[in-house]
mmCIF file of C-alpha atoms and ligand atoms in Angstrom:
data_model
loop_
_atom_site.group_PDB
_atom_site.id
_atom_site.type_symbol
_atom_site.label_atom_id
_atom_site.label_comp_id
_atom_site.label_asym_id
_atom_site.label_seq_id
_atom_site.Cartn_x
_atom_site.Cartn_y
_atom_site.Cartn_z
ATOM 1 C CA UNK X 1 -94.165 -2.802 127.602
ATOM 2 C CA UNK X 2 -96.890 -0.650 127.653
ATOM 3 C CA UNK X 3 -96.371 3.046 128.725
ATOM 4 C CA UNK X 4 -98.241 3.964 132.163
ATOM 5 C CA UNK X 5 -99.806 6.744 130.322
ATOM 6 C CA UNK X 6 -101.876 4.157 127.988
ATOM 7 C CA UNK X 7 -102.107 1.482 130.848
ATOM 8 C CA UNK X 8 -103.830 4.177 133.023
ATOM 9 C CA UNK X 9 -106.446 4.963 129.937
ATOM 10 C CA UNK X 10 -107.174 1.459 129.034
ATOM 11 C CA UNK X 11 -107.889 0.701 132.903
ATOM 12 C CA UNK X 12 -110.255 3.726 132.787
ATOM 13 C CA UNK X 13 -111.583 2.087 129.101
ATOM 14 C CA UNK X 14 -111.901 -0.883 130.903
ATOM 15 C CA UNK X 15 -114.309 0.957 133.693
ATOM 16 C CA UNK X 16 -116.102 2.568 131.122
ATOM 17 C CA UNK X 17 -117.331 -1.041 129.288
ATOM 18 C CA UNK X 18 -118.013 -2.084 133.005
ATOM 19 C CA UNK X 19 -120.056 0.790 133.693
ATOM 20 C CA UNK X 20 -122.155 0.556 130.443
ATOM 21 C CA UNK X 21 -122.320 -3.134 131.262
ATOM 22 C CA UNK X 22 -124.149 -2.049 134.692
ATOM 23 C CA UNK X 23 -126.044 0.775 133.220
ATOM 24 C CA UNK X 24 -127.506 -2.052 130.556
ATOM 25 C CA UNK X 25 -128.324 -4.116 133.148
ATOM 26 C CA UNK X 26 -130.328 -1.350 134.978
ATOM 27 C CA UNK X 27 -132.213 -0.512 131.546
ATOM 28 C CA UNK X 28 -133.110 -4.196 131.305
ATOM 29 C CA UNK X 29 -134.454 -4.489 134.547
ATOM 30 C CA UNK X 30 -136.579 -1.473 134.029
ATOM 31 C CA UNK X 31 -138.151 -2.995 130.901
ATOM 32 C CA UNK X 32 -138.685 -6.124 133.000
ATOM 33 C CA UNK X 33 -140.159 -4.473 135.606
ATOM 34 C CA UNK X 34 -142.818 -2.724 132.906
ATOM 35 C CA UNK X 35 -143.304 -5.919 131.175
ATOM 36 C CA UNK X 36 -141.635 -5.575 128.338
ATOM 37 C CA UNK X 37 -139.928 -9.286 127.957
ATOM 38 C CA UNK X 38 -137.956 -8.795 124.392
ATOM 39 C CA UNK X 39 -136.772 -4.850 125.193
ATOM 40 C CA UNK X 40 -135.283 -6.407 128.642
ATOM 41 C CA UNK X 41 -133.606 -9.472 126.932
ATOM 42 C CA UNK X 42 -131.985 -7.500 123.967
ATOM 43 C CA UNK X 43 -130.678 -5.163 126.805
ATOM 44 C CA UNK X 44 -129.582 -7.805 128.919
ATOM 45 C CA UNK X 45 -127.480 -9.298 126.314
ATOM 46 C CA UNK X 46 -126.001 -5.925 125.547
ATOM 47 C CA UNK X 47 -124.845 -5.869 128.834
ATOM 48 C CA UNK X 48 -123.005 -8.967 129.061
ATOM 49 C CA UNK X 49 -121.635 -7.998 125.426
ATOM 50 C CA UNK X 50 -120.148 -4.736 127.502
ATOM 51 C CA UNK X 51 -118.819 -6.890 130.397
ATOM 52 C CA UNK X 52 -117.054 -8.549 127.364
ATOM 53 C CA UNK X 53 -115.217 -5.709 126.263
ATOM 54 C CA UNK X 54 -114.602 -4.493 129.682
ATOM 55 C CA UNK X 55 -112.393 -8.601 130.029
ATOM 56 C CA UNK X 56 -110.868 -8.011 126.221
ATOM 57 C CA UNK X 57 -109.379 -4.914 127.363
ATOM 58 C CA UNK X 58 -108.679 -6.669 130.760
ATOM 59 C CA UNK X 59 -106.895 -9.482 128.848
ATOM 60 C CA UNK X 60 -104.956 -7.320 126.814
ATOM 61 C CA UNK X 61 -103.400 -5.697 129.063
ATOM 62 C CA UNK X 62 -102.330 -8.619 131.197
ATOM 63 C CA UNK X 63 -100.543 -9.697 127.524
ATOM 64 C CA UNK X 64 -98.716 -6.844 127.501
ATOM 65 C CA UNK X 65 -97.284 -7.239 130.561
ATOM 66 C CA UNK X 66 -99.445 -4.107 132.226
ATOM 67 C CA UNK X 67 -101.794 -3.642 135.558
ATOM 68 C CA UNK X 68 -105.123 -4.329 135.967
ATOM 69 C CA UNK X 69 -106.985 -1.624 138.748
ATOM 70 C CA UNK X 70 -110.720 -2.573 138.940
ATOM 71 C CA UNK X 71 -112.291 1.170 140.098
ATOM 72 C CA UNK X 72 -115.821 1.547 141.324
ATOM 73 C CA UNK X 73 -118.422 1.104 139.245
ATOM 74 C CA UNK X 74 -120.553 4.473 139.377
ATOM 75 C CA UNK X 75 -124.164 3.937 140.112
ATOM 76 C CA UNK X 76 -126.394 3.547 137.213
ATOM 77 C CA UNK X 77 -129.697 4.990 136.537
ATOM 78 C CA UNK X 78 -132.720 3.109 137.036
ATOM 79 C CA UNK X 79 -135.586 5.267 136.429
ATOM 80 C CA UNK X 80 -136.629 6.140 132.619
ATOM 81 C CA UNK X 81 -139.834 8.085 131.078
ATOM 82 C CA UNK X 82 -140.491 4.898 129.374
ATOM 83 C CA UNK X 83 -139.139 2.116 127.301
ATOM 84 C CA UNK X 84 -138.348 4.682 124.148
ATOM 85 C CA UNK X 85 -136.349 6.949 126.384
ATOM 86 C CA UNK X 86 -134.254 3.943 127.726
ATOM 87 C CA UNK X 87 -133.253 3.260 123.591
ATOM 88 C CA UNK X 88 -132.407 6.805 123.691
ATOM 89 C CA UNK X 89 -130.055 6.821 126.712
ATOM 90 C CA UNK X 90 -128.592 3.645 124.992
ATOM 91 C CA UNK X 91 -127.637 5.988 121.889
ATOM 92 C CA UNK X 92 -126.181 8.389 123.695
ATOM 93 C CA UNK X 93 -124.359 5.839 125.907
ATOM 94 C CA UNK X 94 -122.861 4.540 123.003
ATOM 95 C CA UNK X 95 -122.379 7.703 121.190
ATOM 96 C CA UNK X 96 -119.875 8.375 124.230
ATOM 97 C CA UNK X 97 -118.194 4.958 124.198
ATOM 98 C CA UNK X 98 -117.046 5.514 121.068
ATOM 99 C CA UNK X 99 -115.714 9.231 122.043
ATOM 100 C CA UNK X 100 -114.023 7.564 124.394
ATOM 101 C CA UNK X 101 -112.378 4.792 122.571
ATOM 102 C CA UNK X 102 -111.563 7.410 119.593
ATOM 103 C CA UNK X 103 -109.258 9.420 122.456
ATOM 104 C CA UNK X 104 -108.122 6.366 123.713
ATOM 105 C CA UNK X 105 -106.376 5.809 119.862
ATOM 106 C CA UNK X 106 -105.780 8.684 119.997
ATOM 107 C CA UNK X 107 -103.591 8.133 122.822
ATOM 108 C CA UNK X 108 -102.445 5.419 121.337
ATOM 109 C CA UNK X 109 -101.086 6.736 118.351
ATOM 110 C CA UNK X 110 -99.297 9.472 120.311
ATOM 111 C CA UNK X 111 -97.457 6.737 122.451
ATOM 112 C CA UNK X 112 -96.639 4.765 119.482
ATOM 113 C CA UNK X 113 -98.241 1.663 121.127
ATOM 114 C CA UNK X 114 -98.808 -0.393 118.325
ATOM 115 C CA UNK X 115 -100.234 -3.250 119.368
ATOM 116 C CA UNK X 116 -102.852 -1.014 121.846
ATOM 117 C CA UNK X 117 -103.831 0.329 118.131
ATOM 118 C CA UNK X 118 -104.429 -3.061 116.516
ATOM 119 C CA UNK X 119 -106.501 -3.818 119.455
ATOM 120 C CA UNK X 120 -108.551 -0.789 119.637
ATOM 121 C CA UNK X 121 -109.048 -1.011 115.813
ATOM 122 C CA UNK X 122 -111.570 -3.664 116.911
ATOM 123 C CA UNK X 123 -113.697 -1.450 119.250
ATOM 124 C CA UNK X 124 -113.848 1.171 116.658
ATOM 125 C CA UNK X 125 -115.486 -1.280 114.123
ATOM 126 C CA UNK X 126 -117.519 -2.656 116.734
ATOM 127 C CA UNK X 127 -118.421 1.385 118.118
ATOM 128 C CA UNK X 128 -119.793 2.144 114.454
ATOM 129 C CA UNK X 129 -121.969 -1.374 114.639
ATOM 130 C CA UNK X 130 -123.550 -0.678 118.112
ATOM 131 C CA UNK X 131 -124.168 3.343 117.177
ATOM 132 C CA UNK X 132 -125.995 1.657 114.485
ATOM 133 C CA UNK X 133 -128.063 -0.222 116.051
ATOM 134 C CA UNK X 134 -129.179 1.692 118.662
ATOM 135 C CA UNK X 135 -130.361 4.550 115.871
ATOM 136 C CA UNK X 136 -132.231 2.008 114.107
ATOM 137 C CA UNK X 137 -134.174 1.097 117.505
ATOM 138 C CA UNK X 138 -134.392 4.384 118.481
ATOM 139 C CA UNK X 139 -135.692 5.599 115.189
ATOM 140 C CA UNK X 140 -138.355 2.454 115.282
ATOM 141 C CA UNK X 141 -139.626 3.463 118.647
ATOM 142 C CA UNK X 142 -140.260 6.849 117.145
ATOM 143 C CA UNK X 143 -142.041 5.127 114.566
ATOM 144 C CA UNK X 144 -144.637 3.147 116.358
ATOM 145 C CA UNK X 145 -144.847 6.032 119.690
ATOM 146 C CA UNK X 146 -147.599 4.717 121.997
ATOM 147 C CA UNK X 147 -149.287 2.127 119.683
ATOM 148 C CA UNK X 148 -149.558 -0.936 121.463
ATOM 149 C CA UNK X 149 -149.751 -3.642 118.605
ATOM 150 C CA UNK X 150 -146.326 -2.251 116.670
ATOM 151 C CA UNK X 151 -144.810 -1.438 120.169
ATOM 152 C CA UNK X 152 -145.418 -5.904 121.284
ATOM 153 C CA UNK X 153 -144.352 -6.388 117.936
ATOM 154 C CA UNK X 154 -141.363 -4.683 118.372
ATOM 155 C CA UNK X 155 -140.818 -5.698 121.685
ATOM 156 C CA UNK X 156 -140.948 -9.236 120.486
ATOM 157 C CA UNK X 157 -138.518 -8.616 117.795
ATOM 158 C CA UNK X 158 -135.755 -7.237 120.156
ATOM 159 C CA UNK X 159 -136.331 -10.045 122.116
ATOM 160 C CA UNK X 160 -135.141 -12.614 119.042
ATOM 161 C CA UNK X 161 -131.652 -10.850 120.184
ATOM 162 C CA UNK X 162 -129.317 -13.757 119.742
ATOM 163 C CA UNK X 163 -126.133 -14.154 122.294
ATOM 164 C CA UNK X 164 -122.986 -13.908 119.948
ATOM 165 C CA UNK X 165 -120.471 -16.750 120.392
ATOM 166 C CA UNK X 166 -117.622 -14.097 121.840
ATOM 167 C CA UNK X 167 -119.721 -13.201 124.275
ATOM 168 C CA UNK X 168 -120.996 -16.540 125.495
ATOM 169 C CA UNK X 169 -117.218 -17.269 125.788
ATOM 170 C CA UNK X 170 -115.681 -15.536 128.559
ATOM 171 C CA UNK X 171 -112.192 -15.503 127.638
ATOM 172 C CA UNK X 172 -111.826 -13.219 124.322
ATOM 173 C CA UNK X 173 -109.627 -14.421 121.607
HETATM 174 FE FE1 LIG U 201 -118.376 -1.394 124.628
HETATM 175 FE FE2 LIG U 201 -120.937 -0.427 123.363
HETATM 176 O O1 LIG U 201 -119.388 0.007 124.176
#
């Protein structure tokens, strides 16, 4: 059985995914809105990949016998300087995800909750893919600034964003 200590951070892990989830989905429809097709798809798929980790938390803890408490979802922002500043909120978003999932093991580790560190392991190795990422994109929009034919080029390459089979699937394995 889990301790309430770590069942209280994992529910507050678990509104953290849900809230980058929503904050994704407002940084897709922004794109959208400016036309940029490929930027809003990768994004939206990001956000469904959040909502994902928000239910593999959400799963895990049911396993473990714990208690699930949804909390609000905090309002996301909607307005951005333009399509290379909502990359860079992205890196920063996910630059604090993975702050937050380190203290969570943290945690963890404290509370000798050994299966809450296997499971974590995961998001840690997934944190350092999705930091990753959004630097490269970040670094690309540097790259091409306010260029039009690199910027549709790019914006058609983010949009050849593939939806992974684990997040297609709702359940999580
Ligand atoms: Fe689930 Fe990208 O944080």
């Amino acid at each position: 059985m889990l301790s309430q200590v770590i069942q209280d951070a994992i529910n507050e892990q678990i509104n953290n995914e849900l809230s980058s989830s929503y904050s994704y989905l407002a940084m897709s429809t922004y794109c959208e809105r400016q036309n940029f097709m490929g930027c809003a798809r990768w994004l939206r798929i990001q956000s469904q990949e959040e909502y994902g980790h928000g239910l593999r938390l959400l799963d895990f803890l049911i396993a473990r016998d714990g208690t699930v408490k949804l909390k609000a979802v905090s309002e996301p922002a909607v307005q951005f300087k333009s399509i290379a500043a909502v990359f860079e909120q992205a890196l920063l978003q996910e630059q604090q995800v993975s702050k937050q999932i380190d203290s969570l093991y943290e945690l963890a580790l404290k509370e000798k909750a050994f299966a809450a560190l296997v499971q974590l392991q995961w998001f840690i190795t997934e944190q350092v893919e999705e930091e990753k990422t959004a630097r490269e994109i970040v670094a690309k929009f540097h790259l091409v600034r306010d260029d039009p034919a690199p910027l549709l080029d790019l914006d058609r390459e983010l949009g050849g964003r593939m939806v992974e089979a684990a997040t297609a699937a709702t359940k999580q394995e």
